[in-house]
Amino acid sequence: MSKPTDIRPVAASLYYLPVRTRVPLKFGTETLTHVTLARVKVTVEDRNGRTAEGWGETPLSVQWVWPSKESYEERFSLMQLFCRWLCESWPRILQRRGHPIETAHDFLHDDLPRFLENFNKVEREGREPMPHLAALVCASAFDIAMHDAFGKLVGRPVYETYTSEFMSRDLAAFVTPAEGADVSFNGKYPCNYLSAKPQAPLKAWHLVGGLDPLDTPELRGDEPNDGYPVLLGDWIDRDGLKCLKIKLRGNDAVWDYDRLVKVGRIAIEHGADWLTTDFNCTVTEPGYVNDILDRLRDEHPRIYGMILYVEQPFPYDLEANRIDVHSVSARKPLFMDESAHDWQLVKLGRSLGWTGVALKTCKTQTGALLSLCWAKAHGMTLMVQDLTNPMLAQVPHCRLAAHAGTIMGVETNGMQFYPDASLPEAAVHPGLYRRREGCVDLSTLGGPGFGYRVAEIDRDVHFDVRVSPGIVLVRVEQIARRVGSVEQMHTAVR
């Protein structure tokens, strides 16, 4: 049944915000030293002709979404081009009116696969195609902007709109239970699976990168002298950290074990309580993880006890790598991350032995909410993981964690790798961009939508080029594109 609040997009704008990291961040076999964020503004219209603007933003983290031997420049340029195709096509594709979850679900399920297939035919004929995860990340900024705009149009915070008051379809229209599970989504809406009282403040997880110096002997002499900590102990002391996420290699068991022990000892010395391990999706055999965990249990039981969960040791493509992981999850909770593109893959993961899901807004707000509902209904534990989100991208990321009911807080590390990138936003939301007493504080977020308070943030996005601390912002409206590409795309998705 239609509702007067049902929306459709009528315009979209795209902006790029490049930033450089103050220290390098290792992703699998690659190292990130800079990233460009896609910022999107979407204008929506309801059935009565009322309009509102919403904002969405996500880092185009090429190394994470598209691991490949292709050059970074080639992959990045393709992701930028895909964002441009989306921007040009967004109002034409999403013609069906509805709540953002309804319209985005239909797009993600019906249109995005064909959209990506045609893009790869036009731009990647005979070459490695851009993967679905990369396409999701590009689409996420548009999806987030739709949710923000809807909240503004109805005058509610976004998490008050996931109800039957605004949605015409219940969850049964989008997700189905696992076979044999005593679960029904009939008459249920996302609000039924969200925390009645959002967590605030949120425990903050600090990322210990594979290249980060842990103590003075590991210093190389080229570390930044910019007033921010460098050594792990200094970060823990300054921010009062209690939770540390440890990046491991996944293909060097000796290094991984030694790294775990060393970080664990520093954590104990400086008063941190919890650890999690990220094996970077490079492990192909559960025994690799089991051997490290068992040895740690026997030789360093306190450090073993501090490990709250294990994150995504195994390859991205879950369907192509159906590894039985029950032996790992028997030792520690095992969370899907890169493999969990949508609820259907979460369903597959659960059957293979995964016990938790790491949600990310960069895989769309809509997809994160549907995965959240499916996972909670089936007794799986949740976490919200970072993609090193600065600026506006930090807001939906932390809001999801506050409402999801995570195993513990939220991973947030933008303040480690490019803290000055968010200075204009931090002036309005200081607790969101600086960790204090081991937490981030969302109390300054307010008003309809995601509560960005964009009008108060001194970052003018209406100039073609804007220089702010650490930022160059480029507005993309007149898009230079290959002749015929966008028109072919429109034809493919009609």
Coordinates of C-alpha atoms in Angstrom, one line a residue:
M1 CA 0.0 0.0 0.0
S2 CA 1.4 3.4 -1.0
K3 CA 2.0 6.1 1.5
P4 CA 2.1 9.9 1.0
T5 CA 5.6 9.9 2.3
D6 CA 6.9 7.6 -0.5
I7 CA 9.8 9.2 -2.3
R8 CA 11.8 9.0 -5.4
P9 CA 15.1 10.9 -6.3
V10 CA 14.8 13.8 -8.6
A11 CA 18.5 15.0 -8.7
A12 CA 21.9 14.0 -7.5
S13 CA 25.4 15.6 -7.3
L14 CA 28.8 14.0 -6.7
Y15 CA 31.9 15.4 -5.1
Y16 CA 35.3 14.0 -4.5
L17 CA 37.4 14.6 -1.4
P18 CA 40.9 13.3 -1.6
V19 CA 42.9 12.9 1.7
R20 CA 46.3 11.5 2.6
T21 CA 47.1 9.3 5.5
R22 CA 49.5 10.5 8.2
V23 CA 50.8 6.9 8.4
P24 CA 50.4 4.0 6.0
L25 CA 47.6 1.4 6.5
K26 CA 48.1 -2.1 5.2
F27 CA 45.1 -3.9 3.5
G28 CA 46.0 -7.5 2.7
T29 CA 48.9 -7.4 0.3
E30 CA 48.5 -3.7 -0.4
T31 CA 49.2 -0.5 1.5
L32 CA 46.9 2.6 1.7
T33 CA 48.6 6.0 1.8
H34 CA 45.8 8.1 0.4
V35 CA 42.0 7.7 -0.3
T36 CA 39.3 9.7 -2.0
L37 CA 35.9 10.0 -0.5
A38 CA 32.8 10.2 -2.7
R39 CA 30.3 12.7 -1.2
V40 CA 26.8 12.7 -2.7
K41 CA 23.8 15.0 -2.4
V42 CA 20.4 13.5 -3.4
T43 CA 17.2 15.5 -3.7
V44 CA 14.0 13.5 -3.2
E45 CA 10.3 14.2 -3.8
D46 CA 7.3 12.7 -2.1
R47 CA 3.8 12.1 -3.6
N48 CA 2.7 15.6 -2.6
G49 CA 5.6 17.2 -4.4
R50 CA 7.6 18.2 -1.3
T51 CA 11.3 17.9 -1.6
A52 CA 14.3 17.5 0.7
E53 CA 18.1 17.1 0.2
G54 CA 20.2 14.4 1.9
W55 CA 23.9 13.7 2.1
G56 CA 25.9 10.5 1.9
E57 CA 29.6 9.8 1.9
T58 CA 32.0 6.9 1.7
P59 CA 35.7 6.3 1.2
L60 CA 36.6 4.6 -2.1
S61 CA 39.0 2.2 -0.5
V62 CA 40.2 0.5 -3.6
Q63 CA 42.6 -1.9 -1.8
W64 CA 39.8 -3.2 0.3
V65 CA 37.0 -3.5 -2.2
W66 CA 39.0 -4.7 -5.2
P67 CA 42.1 -6.8 -4.3
S68 CA 43.9 -7.3 -7.6
K69 CA 47.2 -7.2 -9.5
E70 CA 45.7 -4.4 -11.6
S71 CA 47.3 -1.0 -10.8
Y72 CA 45.7 1.1 -8.1
E73 CA 45.3 4.0 -10.6
E74 CA 43.3 1.7 -13.0
R75 CA 41.0 0.4 -10.3
F76 CA 40.5 3.8 -8.7
S77 CA 39.6 5.5 -12.1
L78 CA 37.1 2.8 -12.7
M79 CA 35.4 3.3 -9.4
Q80 CA 35.3 7.0 -10.0
L81 CA 33.7 6.4 -13.4
F82 CA 31.1 4.0 -11.8
C83 CA 30.2 6.7 -9.3
R84 CA 29.7 9.1 -12.2
W85 CA 27.5 6.6 -14.0
L86 CA 25.4 6.2 -10.8
C87 CA 25.1 10.0 -10.3
E88 CA 24.0 10.5 -13.9
S89 CA 21.5 7.6 -13.8
W90 CA 20.2 7.7 -10.2
P91 CA 17.0 9.7 -10.7
R92 CA 16.2 7.6 -13.8
I93 CA 16.8 4.2 -12.2
L94 CA 14.9 4.7 -9.0
Q95 CA 11.6 5.6 -10.5
R96 CA 9.6 3.4 -8.1
R97 CA 8.4 5.4 -5.1
G98 CA 8.7 4.1 -1.6
H99 CA 10.6 4.2 1.7
P100 CA 14.4 4.2 1.1
I101 CA 14.7 0.6 2.2
E102 CA 12.1 -0.4 -0.4
T103 CA 13.5 1.6 -3.3
A104 CA 17.1 0.7 -2.5
H105 CA 16.3 -3.0 -2.0
D106 CA 14.7 -3.1 -5.4
F107 CA 17.7 -1.4 -6.9
L108 CA 20.3 -3.5 -5.2
H109 CA 18.4 -6.8 -6.0
D110 CA 17.2 -6.0 -9.5
D111 CA 19.2 -3.2 -11.1
L112 CA 22.7 -3.1 -9.6
P113 CA 23.8 -6.5 -11.0
R114 CA 22.7 -5.5 -14.5
F115 CA 24.1 -2.0 -14.1
L116 CA 27.5 -3.5 -13.1
E117 CA 27.4 -6.1 -15.8
N118 CA 26.8 -3.5 -18.5
F119 CA 29.4 -1.2 -17.0
N120 CA 32.0 -4.0 -17.2
K121 CA 31.0 -4.8 -20.8
V122 CA 31.4 -1.2 -21.8
E123 CA 34.5 -0.3 -19.8
R124 CA 36.2 -3.6 -19.0
E125 CA 35.6 -5.8 -22.1
G126 CA 38.1 -8.7 -22.0
R127 CA 39.7 -7.4 -18.7
E128 CA 39.2 -8.1 -15.1
P129 CA 35.7 -6.9 -14.2
M130 CA 35.1 -4.5 -11.3
P131 CA 33.7 -6.7 -8.5
H132 CA 30.3 -6.4 -6.8
L133 CA 31.8 -5.2 -3.5
A134 CA 33.3 -2.2 -5.3
A135 CA 30.0 -1.4 -6.9
L136 CA 28.2 -1.6 -3.5
V137 CA 30.7 0.9 -2.0
C138 CA 30.1 3.3 -4.8
A139 CA 26.3 2.9 -4.5
S140 CA 26.4 3.3 -0.7
A141 CA 26.9 7.1 -0.7
F142 CA 23.7 7.5 -2.8
D143 CA 21.8 5.1 -0.6
I144 CA 22.9 6.8 2.6
A145 CA 21.9 10.2 1.1
M146 CA 18.4 8.8 0.3
H147 CA 17.9 7.7 4.0
D148 CA 19.1 11.2 5.1
A149 CA 16.8 13.0 2.7
F150 CA 13.8 10.8 3.8
G151 CA 14.3 11.6 7.4
K152 CA 14.5 15.3 6.6
L153 CA 11.4 15.2 4.5
V154 CA 9.3 13.6 7.3
G155 CA 11.0 15.5 10.1
R156 CA 12.4 12.4 11.9
P157 CA 15.8 11.0 12.8
V158 CA 16.4 8.1 10.3
Y159 CA 16.2 5.4 12.9
E160 CA 12.6 6.5 13.7
T161 CA 11.5 5.9 10.1
Y162 CA 12.1 2.1 10.0
T163 CA 8.5 1.3 11.0
S164 CA 5.2 0.4 9.6
E165 CA 4.3 4.1 9.8
F166 CA 6.6 4.8 6.8
M167 CA 7.2 1.4 5.2
S168 CA 4.6 -0.3 3.0
R169 CA 6.3 -3.6 3.0
D170 CA 7.4 -5.7 6.0
L171 CA 10.7 -7.6 6.2
A172 CA 9.2 -10.7 4.7
A173 CA 9.2 -8.8 1.4
F174 CA 13.0 -8.6 1.5
V175 CA 14.4 -11.5 3.5
T176 CA 13.6 -15.2 4.2
P177 CA 14.5 -17.3 7.2
A178 CA 17.0 -20.1 7.1
E179 CA 15.5 -23.5 6.4
G180 CA 14.3 -25.1 9.7
A181 CA 14.7 -21.9 11.7
D182 CA 11.8 -20.9 14.0
V183 CA 11.8 -17.4 12.5
S184 CA 9.2 -15.3 10.8
F185 CA 9.6 -11.9 9.3
N186 CA 5.9 -11.4 8.7
G187 CA 4.7 -8.2 10.3
K188 CA 8.2 -7.3 11.4
Y189 CA 10.1 -4.2 10.5
P190 CA 13.7 -3.1 11.1
C191 CA 12.6 -1.3 14.3
N192 CA 11.8 -4.7 15.8
Y193 CA 15.5 -5.6 15.7
L194 CA 17.1 -2.3 16.6
S195 CA 18.1 -1.4 20.1
A196 CA 15.2 0.4 21.9
K197 CA 17.8 2.5 23.7
P198 CA 20.8 3.4 21.5
Q199 CA 24.2 2.9 23.0
A200 CA 25.8 6.1 24.1
P201 CA 28.7 6.7 24.4
L202 CA 30.2 3.9 22.3
K203 CA 33.3 2.0 23.2
A204 CA 35.9 2.8 20.4
W205 CA 38.1 0.1 18.8
H206 CA 41.6 1.3 17.8
L207 CA 43.2 -0.3 14.8
V208 CA 46.7 -1.7 15.2
G209 CA 47.9 -1.7 11.6
G210 CA 50.5 -4.2 10.4
L211 CA 52.9 -1.3 9.7
D212 CA 52.3 0.5 13.0
P213 CA 55.4 0.7 15.3
L214 CA 54.5 -0.8 18.7
D215 CA 57.4 0.5 20.8
T216 CA 60.6 2.6 20.4
P217 CA 62.8 -0.1 18.9
E218 CA 60.3 -0.4 16.0
L219 CA 60.5 3.3 15.1
R220 CA 62.0 3.9 11.6
G221 CA 62.7 7.6 11.9
D222 CA 60.2 8.7 9.2
E223 CA 57.2 8.9 11.6
P224 CA 55.1 12.1 11.5
N225 CA 55.8 14.8 14.1
D226 CA 52.4 16.3 14.0
G227 CA 51.3 16.2 17.6
Y228 CA 49.4 12.9 17.4
P229 CA 50.7 9.7 19.0
V230 CA 52.7 7.2 17.0
L231 CA 53.4 4.3 19.5
L232 CA 50.6 2.1 20.6
G233 CA 51.0 2.7 24.3
D234 CA 50.8 6.5 23.7
W235 CA 47.5 6.0 21.8
I236 CA 46.1 3.9 24.6
D237 CA 47.1 6.4 27.3
R238 CA 45.9 9.5 25.3
D239 CA 42.5 8.2 24.3
G240 CA 41.9 5.9 27.3
L241 CA 41.5 3.0 24.9
K242 CA 40.1 -0.3 26.1
C243 CA 39.7 -2.2 22.7
L244 CA 42.3 -3.0 20.1
K245 CA 41.8 -4.5 16.7
I246 CA 45.0 -6.2 15.5
K247 CA 45.8 -6.5 11.8
L248 CA 47.6 -9.7 11.0
R249 CA 49.1 -11.1 7.8
G250 CA 47.3 -14.4 7.5
N251 CA 50.2 -16.0 5.6
D252 CA 53.0 -15.8 8.2
A253 CA 52.0 -17.7 11.4
V254 CA 55.2 -16.9 13.3
W255 CA 54.8 -13.1 12.6
D256 CA 51.1 -13.2 13.4
Y257 CA 51.6 -15.1 16.7
D258 CA 54.5 -12.8 17.8
R259 CA 52.4 -9.7 16.9
L260 CA 49.4 -10.9 18.9
V261 CA 51.6 -11.6 22.0
K262 CA 53.4 -8.2 21.8
V263 CA 50.2 -6.2 21.3
G264 CA 48.6 -8.2 24.1
R265 CA 51.4 -7.4 26.5
I266 CA 51.2 -3.7 25.6
A267 CA 47.5 -3.7 26.1
I268 CA 47.8 -5.3 29.6
E269 CA 50.6 -2.8 30.6
H270 CA 48.5 0.2 29.6
G271 CA 45.1 -1.0 30.8
A272 CA 43.3 -2.0 27.6
D273 CA 40.9 -4.9 28.1
W274 CA 39.9 -6.4 24.8
L275 CA 41.4 -7.6 21.5
T276 CA 40.2 -8.8 18.2
T277 CA 42.2 -10.3 15.3
D278 CA 41.9 -9.4 11.7
F279 CA 43.7 -11.9 9.4
N280 CA 43.1 -9.9 6.3
C281 CA 41.1 -12.6 4.3
T282 CA 44.4 -14.3 3.3
V283 CA 43.9 -17.6 5.3
T284 CA 42.7 -20.6 3.3
E285 CA 42.8 -23.3 6.0
P286 CA 41.0 -23.1 9.4
G287 CA 44.0 -24.9 11.0
Y288 CA 46.1 -21.8 10.5
V289 CA 43.9 -19.8 12.8
N290 CA 43.2 -22.7 15.2
D291 CA 46.9 -23.4 15.7
I292 CA 47.6 -19.7 16.6
L293 CA 44.6 -19.6 19.0
D294 CA 45.5 -22.9 20.7
R295 CA 49.1 -21.9 21.2
L296 CA 48.0 -18.5 22.6
R297 CA 45.6 -20.2 25.0
D298 CA 48.3 -22.5 26.3
E299 CA 51.2 -20.1 26.5
H300 CA 49.4 -16.7 27.2
P301 CA 46.0 -17.6 28.6
R302 CA 45.3 -14.0 29.7
I303 CA 45.9 -12.6 26.2
Y304 CA 43.8 -15.4 24.7
G305 CA 41.0 -14.5 27.1
M306 CA 41.1 -10.9 26.0
I307 CA 40.3 -11.9 22.4
L308 CA 36.6 -11.0 22.0
Y309 CA 36.2 -12.3 18.5
V310 CA 38.0 -13.2 15.3
E311 CA 37.3 -11.3 12.1
Q312 CA 37.2 -12.6 8.5
P313 CA 40.3 -14.8 8.2
F314 CA 39.1 -16.4 4.9
P315 CA 38.8 -15.2 1.3
Y316 CA 36.2 -12.6 0.3
D317 CA 34.2 -14.8 -2.1
L318 CA 32.2 -17.0 0.3
E319 CA 30.3 -18.8 -2.5
A320 CA 33.6 -19.8 -4.3
N321 CA 35.3 -20.6 -0.9
R322 CA 32.8 -22.6 1.1
I323 CA 35.1 -23.4 3.9
D324 CA 33.7 -25.2 7.0
V325 CA 34.7 -22.9 9.9
H326 CA 33.0 -24.6 12.8
S327 CA 36.3 -25.5 14.3
V328 CA 37.3 -21.8 14.5
S329 CA 34.0 -20.6 15.9
A330 CA 34.2 -23.3 18.5
R331 CA 37.2 -21.5 19.9
K332 CA 36.1 -17.8 19.5
P333 CA 33.2 -16.0 17.9
L334 CA 33.9 -15.7 14.2
F335 CA 32.6 -12.6 12.3
M336 CA 32.0 -12.2 8.6
D337 CA 33.1 -8.9 7.1
E338 CA 34.1 -8.7 3.5
S339 CA 32.1 -11.9 2.8
A340 CA 28.9 -10.4 4.1
H341 CA 27.7 -8.3 1.2
D342 CA 24.1 -9.0 2.0
W343 CA 21.8 -11.1 4.1
Q344 CA 21.9 -14.1 1.7
L345 CA 25.6 -14.4 2.2
V346 CA 25.1 -14.1 5.9
K347 CA 22.7 -17.0 5.6
L348 CA 25.3 -19.0 3.8
G349 CA 28.0 -18.1 6.3
R350 CA 25.9 -19.2 9.2
S351 CA 25.5 -22.6 7.6
L352 CA 29.3 -22.9 7.3
G353 CA 29.9 -22.0 11.0
W354 CA 30.2 -18.2 11.2
T355 CA 28.6 -16.9 14.3
G356 CA 28.7 -13.1 13.8
V357 CA 28.5 -10.3 11.2
A358 CA 30.5 -7.2 10.9
L359 CA 28.2 -4.5 9.4
K360 CA 29.5 -1.6 7.3
T361 CA 27.5 1.3 6.1
C362 CA 29.9 1.4 3.1
K363 CA 28.0 -1.6 1.8
T364 CA 24.8 0.5 1.9
Q365 CA 22.7 1.5 4.9
T366 CA 19.9 -0.6 3.4
G367 CA 22.0 -3.7 3.1
A368 CA 23.4 -3.3 6.6
L369 CA 19.9 -3.0 8.1
L370 CA 18.6 -6.1 6.3
S371 CA 21.7 -8.1 7.3
L372 CA 21.3 -6.8 10.8
C373 CA 17.6 -8.0 11.0
W374 CA 18.4 -11.4 9.5
A375 CA 21.4 -12.0 11.7
K376 CA 19.6 -11.0 14.9
A377 CA 16.6 -13.1 14.1
H378 CA 18.9 -16.1 13.8
G379 CA 20.9 -15.5 17.0
M380 CA 24.0 -14.1 15.4
T381 CA 26.2 -11.5 17.1
L382 CA 26.9 -8.1 15.5
M383 CA 29.7 -5.6 15.2
V384 CA 30.1 -2.4 13.2
Q385 CA 33.5 -2.1 11.5
D386 CA 35.2 0.9 10.1
L387 CA 36.5 1.7 6.6
T388 CA 38.6 4.5 8.2
N389 CA 35.6 6.9 8.0
P390 CA 36.3 10.6 8.4
M391 CA 34.1 13.6 7.9
L392 CA 30.4 12.9 7.2
A393 CA 31.1 9.2 6.6
Q394 CA 31.7 8.8 10.4
V395 CA 28.1 9.8 11.3
P396 CA 26.0 7.0 9.7
H397 CA 28.8 4.6 10.7
C398 CA 28.5 5.4 14.4
R399 CA 24.8 5.7 14.3
L400 CA 24.4 2.2 13.0
A401 CA 26.6 0.9 15.8
A402 CA 24.6 2.8 18.4
H403 CA 21.3 1.3 17.2
A404 CA 22.6 -2.2 16.2
G405 CA 23.4 -3.6 19.7
T406 CA 26.9 -4.6 18.9
I407 CA 29.1 -7.1 20.8
M408 CA 31.0 -4.1 22.0
G409 CA 31.0 -0.5 20.6
V410 CA 32.3 0.5 17.2
E411 CA 35.6 0.4 15.3
T412 CA 36.6 3.9 14.5
N413 CA 40.1 4.8 13.3
G414 CA 39.8 7.9 11.0
M415 CA 41.4 9.9 13.9
Q416 CA 44.5 7.7 13.6
F417 CA 45.1 7.9 9.9
Y418 CA 43.8 11.3 8.8
P419 CA 42.6 13.3 11.9
D420 CA 42.9 16.7 10.3
A421 CA 40.6 15.7 7.5
S422 CA 37.7 16.0 9.9
L423 CA 38.5 19.3 11.6
P424 CA 35.4 21.2 10.2
E425 CA 33.1 18.4 11.3
A426 CA 34.9 18.0 14.7
A427 CA 34.2 21.7 15.4
V428 CA 30.5 20.8 15.5
H429 CA 30.8 17.2 16.8
P430 CA 34.0 17.1 18.9
G431 CA 33.1 13.8 20.6
L432 CA 32.7 12.0 17.4
Y433 CA 36.2 12.7 16.0
R434 CA 38.3 12.3 19.1
R435 CA 38.1 9.3 21.4
R436 CA 37.9 10.1 25.1
E437 CA 38.0 7.6 28.0
G438 CA 38.0 4.9 25.3
C439 CA 34.7 6.1 23.7
V440 CA 33.1 8.2 21.0
D441 CA 30.2 10.5 21.9
L442 CA 27.2 10.9 19.6
S443 CA 25.3 13.4 21.8
T444 CA 25.8 16.4 19.4
L445 CA 24.0 14.6 16.5
G446 CA 20.5 16.0 16.3
G447 CA 17.6 16.8 14.1
P448 CA 16.0 14.9 11.2
G449 CA 17.9 12.5 9.0
F450 CA 21.3 11.4 10.3
G451 CA 21.6 14.7 12.3
Y452 CA 24.8 15.8 10.5
R453 CA 24.0 19.5 11.1
V454 CA 25.7 20.2 7.7
A455 CA 24.7 23.9 7.8
E456 CA 26.9 24.4 10.9
I457 CA 29.9 22.6 9.4
D458 CA 32.4 25.1 7.8
R459 CA 33.0 23.0 4.7
D460 CA 31.6 24.8 1.7
V461 CA 30.8 22.3 -1.0
H462 CA 29.3 24.8 -3.5
F463 CA 32.7 25.9 -5.0
D464 CA 34.3 24.0 -7.8
V465 CA 37.5 23.7 -5.8
R466 CA 37.7 24.1 -2.0
V467 CA 40.9 23.8 0.1
S468 CA 40.5 22.9 3.8
P469 CA 43.0 21.4 6.2
G470 CA 44.2 18.3 4.5
I471 CA 41.4 18.4 1.9
V472 CA 40.9 19.3 -1.7
L473 CA 37.2 19.1 -2.6
V474 CA 36.2 18.9 -6.3
R475 CA 32.6 19.2 -7.4
V476 CA 31.7 16.9 -10.2
E477 CA 28.6 18.1 -12.2
Q478 CA 29.7 18.4 -15.8
I479 CA 30.9 14.8 -16.1
A480 CA 33.5 14.0 -18.8
R481 CA 32.6 10.5 -19.9
R482 CA 33.1 8.2 -22.8
V483 CA 30.6 8.7 -25.5
G484 CA 27.6 6.4 -25.3
S485 CA 28.5 4.8 -22.0
V486 CA 25.7 6.4 -19.9
E487 CA 23.1 6.1 -22.5
Q488 CA 23.9 2.4 -22.9
M489 CA 23.6 2.1 -19.1
H490 CA 20.1 3.7 -19.1
T491 CA 19.0 1.2 -21.8
A492 CA 20.4 -1.7 -19.9
V493 CA 18.5 -1.0 -16.7
R494 CA 15.2 0.1 -18.1

